Amino acid sequence: KHNKDVNDSLVSISIEYFDHHGDKWHRASAYYYRGAVRHYAMHRLPEAIKDLKTAEGLSEGLDDWQLNSKIDEQLAFTNYYSQNAALAVKYSQKFLSDAKMLNDSTMVVRAHQTVAGSYELLDVTDSAFVYLLRGLQWIDGANELARRDIMAAVADMYKQQKDYQRAEQYLTDEVLSASNKVSGYVTLADIRMAQGKMDEAESLYQSLLQEEEHPQYRMQ
């Protein structure tokens, strides 16, 4: 959540130091962290993108795939939230390549979901669905959070296609009992409403209103 007391002064001091005394790795890392702070804590997206692009340039040729993956993932997110769909697709694809290079199943699952979200922003829903399904191929090696998130996303995709039976197959107990269960329950409530089960849908929506503060979900 936004906190007006959060600022980037400490990381800016580190950038000033490393710009004069540091190597490319330290400079790239510092710009990456300030970009992340400006994005998540301060919601200053244009400045975040500028920092992350600087980090990207500095990291070229370093062969540090962990750092590259962090930068590319953040650039995918900042461009997504800035509604820059084409750039969101570009950087989410780069993030996916980084994740595969690292052979990290959790990261690969997350990257497939990031690519899918970027294509959805571009309004290319067929490609979005393809990437979600590809991500499921890595799910066995992924951590619990990544598994829940992609299953909830696949369920929502099937719901949008009005394939409610298959959508519910992905709304498992693991998805619906999680602390971040809201997206799964919104999908389930939408399905019940589409099925004409209004009392059950209303009950689900009311229960979500009691515990969910995020304005996007409250609006739904």
Short mmCIF file of C-alpha atoms in Angstrom, two decimals:
data_model
loop_
_atom_site.label_atom_id
_atom_site.label_comp_id
_atom_site.label_asym_id
_atom_site.label_seq_id
_atom_site.Cartn_x
_atom_site.Cartn_y
_atom_site.Cartn_z
CA LYS A 1 0.00 0.00 0.00
CA HIS A 2 1.03 3.57 -0.62
CA ASN A 3 2.82 5.16 2.29
CA LYS A 4 3.52 8.88 2.06
CA ASP A 5 6.42 8.49 4.53
CA VAL A 6 8.31 6.13 2.21
CA ASN A 7 11.03 7.77 0.17
CA ASP A 8 13.99 6.79 -1.97
CA SER A 9 16.61 8.95 -0.25
CA LEU A 10 18.79 6.11 1.08
CA VAL A 11 18.95 4.21 -2.18
CA SER A 12 19.55 7.52 -4.00
CA ILE A 13 22.58 8.07 -1.77
CA SER A 14 23.86 4.61 -2.74
CA ILE A 15 23.34 5.44 -6.44
CA GLU A 16 25.33 8.66 -6.06
CA TYR A 17 28.13 6.72 -4.37
CA PHE A 18 28.22 3.84 -6.88
CA ASP A 19 28.01 6.21 -9.85
CA HIS A 20 31.37 7.58 -8.73
CA HIS A 21 33.01 4.57 -7.10
CA GLY A 22 31.15 1.41 -8.08
CA ASP A 23 31.30 -1.10 -10.89
CA LYS A 24 28.45 -1.81 -13.32
CA TRP A 25 26.95 -4.58 -11.15
CA HIS A 26 26.63 -2.35 -8.07
CA ARG A 27 25.27 0.53 -10.14
CA ALA A 28 22.75 -1.69 -11.93
CA SER A 29 21.60 -3.19 -8.61
CA ALA A 30 21.17 0.24 -7.02
CA TYR A 31 19.12 1.58 -9.93
CA TYR A 32 17.02 -1.59 -9.90
CA TYR A 33 16.22 -1.21 -6.19
CA ARG A 34 15.32 2.47 -6.55
CA GLY A 35 13.09 1.59 -9.49
CA ALA A 36 11.34 -1.05 -7.39
CA VAL A 37 10.87 1.37 -4.48
CA ARG A 38 9.51 4.07 -6.77
CA HIS A 39 7.10 1.57 -8.30
CA TYR A 40 5.73 -0.32 -5.31
CA ALA A 41 6.10 2.12 -2.43
CA MET A 42 5.83 5.48 -4.14
CA HIS A 43 3.76 4.74 -7.28
CA ARG A 44 5.98 6.99 -9.42
CA LEU A 45 5.91 4.82 -12.51
CA PRO A 46 7.68 7.05 -15.08
CA GLU A 47 10.62 7.56 -12.72
CA ALA A 48 10.63 3.84 -11.86
CA ILE A 49 10.82 2.93 -15.55
CA LYS A 50 13.67 5.40 -16.09
CA ASP A 51 15.67 3.83 -13.24
CA LEU A 52 14.97 0.30 -14.44
CA LYS A 53 16.00 1.18 -18.01
CA THR A 54 19.27 2.55 -16.61
CA ALA A 55 19.72 -0.70 -14.68
CA GLU A 56 19.01 -2.68 -17.85
CA GLY A 57 21.71 -0.82 -19.79
CA LEU A 58 24.27 -1.25 -17.02
CA SER A 59 23.54 -4.97 -16.65
CA GLU A 60 24.16 -5.78 -20.32
CA GLY A 61 27.11 -8.11 -20.70
CA LEU A 62 27.34 -8.94 -16.98
CA ASP A 63 25.92 -12.50 -17.44
CA ASP A 64 24.11 -12.23 -14.11
CA TRP A 65 20.80 -13.92 -14.92
CA GLN A 66 19.41 -13.34 -11.43
CA LEU A 67 19.89 -9.60 -11.77
CA ASN A 68 18.64 -9.63 -15.37
CA SER A 69 15.49 -11.50 -14.33
CA LYS A 70 14.73 -9.00 -11.57
CA ILE A 71 15.16 -6.03 -13.90
CA ASP A 72 13.13 -7.57 -16.73
CA GLU A 73 10.33 -8.62 -14.36
CA GLN A 74 10.09 -5.12 -12.92
CA LEU A 75 10.10 -3.56 -16.39
CA ALA A 76 7.28 -5.91 -17.37
CA PHE A 77 5.25 -4.87 -14.31
CA THR A 78 5.89 -1.13 -14.57
CA ASN A 79 4.98 -1.09 -18.27
CA TYR A 80 1.89 -3.20 -17.54
CA TYR A 81 0.66 -0.77 -14.90
CA SER A 82 1.53 2.13 -17.20
CA GLN A 83 -0.68 0.51 -19.88
CA ASN A 84 2.32 0.14 -22.24
CA ALA A 85 1.08 -3.21 -23.55
CA ALA A 86 3.71 -3.81 -26.25
CA LEU A 87 6.58 -3.12 -23.86
CA ALA A 88 4.93 -5.22 -21.17
CA VAL A 89 4.90 -8.14 -23.62
CA LYS A 90 8.53 -7.49 -24.60
CA TYR A 91 9.86 -7.48 -21.05
CA SER A 92 7.68 -10.33 -19.82
CA GLN A 93 9.07 -12.43 -22.67
CA LYS A 94 12.59 -11.45 -21.60
CA PHE A 95 11.74 -12.38 -18.02
CA LEU A 96 10.54 -15.79 -19.22
CA SER A 97 13.84 -16.36 -21.07
CA ASP A 98 15.78 -15.39 -17.92
CA ALA A 99 13.70 -17.77 -15.79
CA LYS A 100 14.30 -20.67 -18.17
CA MET A 101 18.02 -19.91 -18.20
CA LEU A 102 18.00 -20.15 -14.40
CA ASN A 103 15.85 -23.31 -14.56
CA ASP A 104 13.78 -22.03 -11.65
CA SER A 105 10.32 -23.62 -11.81
CA THR A 106 8.65 -21.06 -9.55
CA MET A 107 10.09 -18.22 -11.59
CA VAL A 108 9.12 -19.90 -14.87
CA VAL A 109 5.51 -20.32 -13.70
CA ARG A 110 5.40 -16.69 -12.59
CA ALA A 111 6.94 -15.56 -15.88
CA HIS A 112 4.36 -17.43 -17.95
CA GLN A 113 1.63 -15.72 -15.95
CA THR A 114 3.31 -12.35 -16.49
CA VAL A 115 3.45 -12.94 -20.26
CA ALA A 116 -0.20 -13.99 -20.21
CA GLY A 117 -1.22 -10.83 -18.36
CA SER A 118 0.70 -8.71 -20.84
CA TYR A 119 -1.04 -10.34 -23.81
CA GLU A 120 -4.38 -9.84 -22.08
CA LEU A 121 -3.56 -6.15 -21.75
CA LEU A 122 -2.82 -6.19 -25.49
CA ASP A 123 -6.25 -7.82 -25.94
CA VAL A 124 -4.73 -10.97 -27.45
CA THR A 125 -6.57 -13.40 -25.18
CA ASP A 126 -5.76 -16.55 -27.18
CA SER A 127 -2.03 -16.00 -26.63
CA ALA A 128 -2.67 -15.18 -22.97
CA PHE A 129 -4.41 -18.51 -22.47
CA VAL A 130 -1.68 -20.43 -24.30
CA TYR A 131 0.97 -19.04 -21.95
CA LEU A 132 -1.08 -19.83 -18.86
CA LEU A 133 -1.43 -23.44 -19.99
CA ARG A 134 2.28 -23.65 -20.77
CA GLY A 135 3.04 -22.40 -17.28
CA LEU A 136 1.08 -25.30 -15.82
CA GLN A 137 3.73 -27.65 -17.25
CA TRP A 138 6.18 -26.32 -14.62
CA ILE A 139 3.74 -26.30 -11.73
CA ASP A 140 5.00 -29.43 -9.95
CA GLY A 141 8.33 -27.77 -9.13
CA ALA A 142 6.87 -24.39 -8.20
CA ASN A 143 6.20 -23.09 -4.72
CA GLU A 144 2.72 -22.92 -3.22
CA LEU A 145 2.11 -19.25 -4.02
CA ALA A 146 3.01 -19.63 -7.70
CA ARG A 147 0.82 -22.74 -8.00
CA ARG A 148 -2.18 -21.00 -6.44
CA ASP A 149 -1.82 -17.89 -8.55
CA ILE A 150 -1.60 -19.64 -11.89
CA MET A 151 -4.45 -22.04 -11.11
CA ALA A 152 -6.64 -19.08 -10.15
CA ALA A 153 -5.67 -17.34 -13.39
CA VAL A 154 -6.45 -20.43 -15.48
CA ALA A 155 -9.82 -20.77 -13.73
CA ASP A 156 -10.61 -17.15 -14.56
CA MET A 157 -9.65 -17.72 -18.21
CA TYR A 158 -11.97 -20.72 -18.49
CA LYS A 159 -14.70 -18.68 -16.80
CA GLN A 160 -14.30 -16.00 -19.46
CA GLN A 161 -14.75 -18.73 -22.08
CA LYS A 162 -17.90 -19.86 -20.24
CA ASP A 163 -16.36 -23.28 -19.64
CA TYR A 164 -17.53 -23.27 -16.02
CA GLN A 165 -16.97 -26.97 -15.36
CA ARG A 166 -13.31 -26.77 -16.29
CA ALA A 167 -12.92 -23.47 -14.47
CA GLU A 168 -14.08 -25.06 -11.22
CA GLN A 169 -11.55 -27.88 -11.64
CA TYR A 170 -8.83 -25.30 -11.03
CA LEU A 171 -10.56 -23.71 -8.05
CA THR A 172 -9.11 -26.33 -5.74
CA ASP A 173 -9.03 -26.27 -1.96
CA GLU A 174 -5.43 -25.04 -2.24
CA VAL A 175 -6.60 -22.00 -4.20
CA LEU A 176 -9.72 -21.23 -2.16
CA SER A 177 -8.24 -21.73 1.28
CA ALA A 178 -5.22 -19.52 0.69
CA SER A 179 -4.65 -16.18 2.37
CA ASN A 180 -4.77 -14.54 -1.07
CA LYS A 181 -7.92 -16.41 -2.07
CA VAL A 182 -9.85 -13.37 -3.30
CA SER A 183 -9.31 -13.80 -7.04
CA GLY A 184 -10.41 -17.45 -6.82
CA TYR A 185 -13.56 -16.59 -4.89
CA VAL A 186 -14.41 -13.74 -7.27
CA THR A 187 -14.19 -16.24 -10.14
CA LEU A 188 -16.36 -18.73 -8.27
CA ALA A 189 -18.94 -16.06 -7.42
CA ASP A 190 -19.04 -14.94 -11.07
CA ILE A 191 -19.61 -18.56 -12.13
CA ARG A 192 -22.48 -18.99 -9.68
CA MET A 193 -24.09 -15.80 -10.96
CA ALA A 194 -23.73 -16.97 -14.58
CA GLN A 195 -25.34 -20.27 -13.55
CA GLY A 196 -28.30 -18.42 -12.08
CA LYS A 197 -27.42 -19.41 -8.51
CA MET A 198 -27.94 -15.89 -7.24
CA ASP A 199 -28.22 -16.63 -3.51
CA GLU A 200 -24.90 -18.49 -3.50
CA ALA A 201 -23.25 -15.79 -5.62
CA GLU A 202 -24.49 -13.04 -3.31
CA SER A 203 -23.24 -14.92 -0.26
CA LEU A 204 -19.78 -15.25 -1.79
CA TYR A 205 -19.65 -11.57 -2.76
CA GLN A 206 -20.81 -10.49 0.71
CA SER A 207 -18.15 -12.62 2.40
CA LEU A 208 -15.49 -11.05 0.20
CA LEU A 209 -16.65 -7.53 1.02
CA GLN A 210 -16.13 -8.25 4.70
CA GLU A 211 -12.45 -9.11 4.30
CA GLU A 212 -11.20 -7.49 1.10
CA GLU A 213 -10.03 -3.87 1.07
CA HIS A 214 -8.57 -3.72 -2.45
CA PRO A 215 -10.73 -1.20 -4.39
CA GLN A 216 -10.63 -3.23 -7.63
CA TYR A 217 -12.24 -6.24 -5.96
CA ARG A 218 -14.67 -4.13 -3.95
CA MET A 219 -15.83 -2.53 -7.19
CA GLN A 220 -16.43 -5.95 -8.72
#
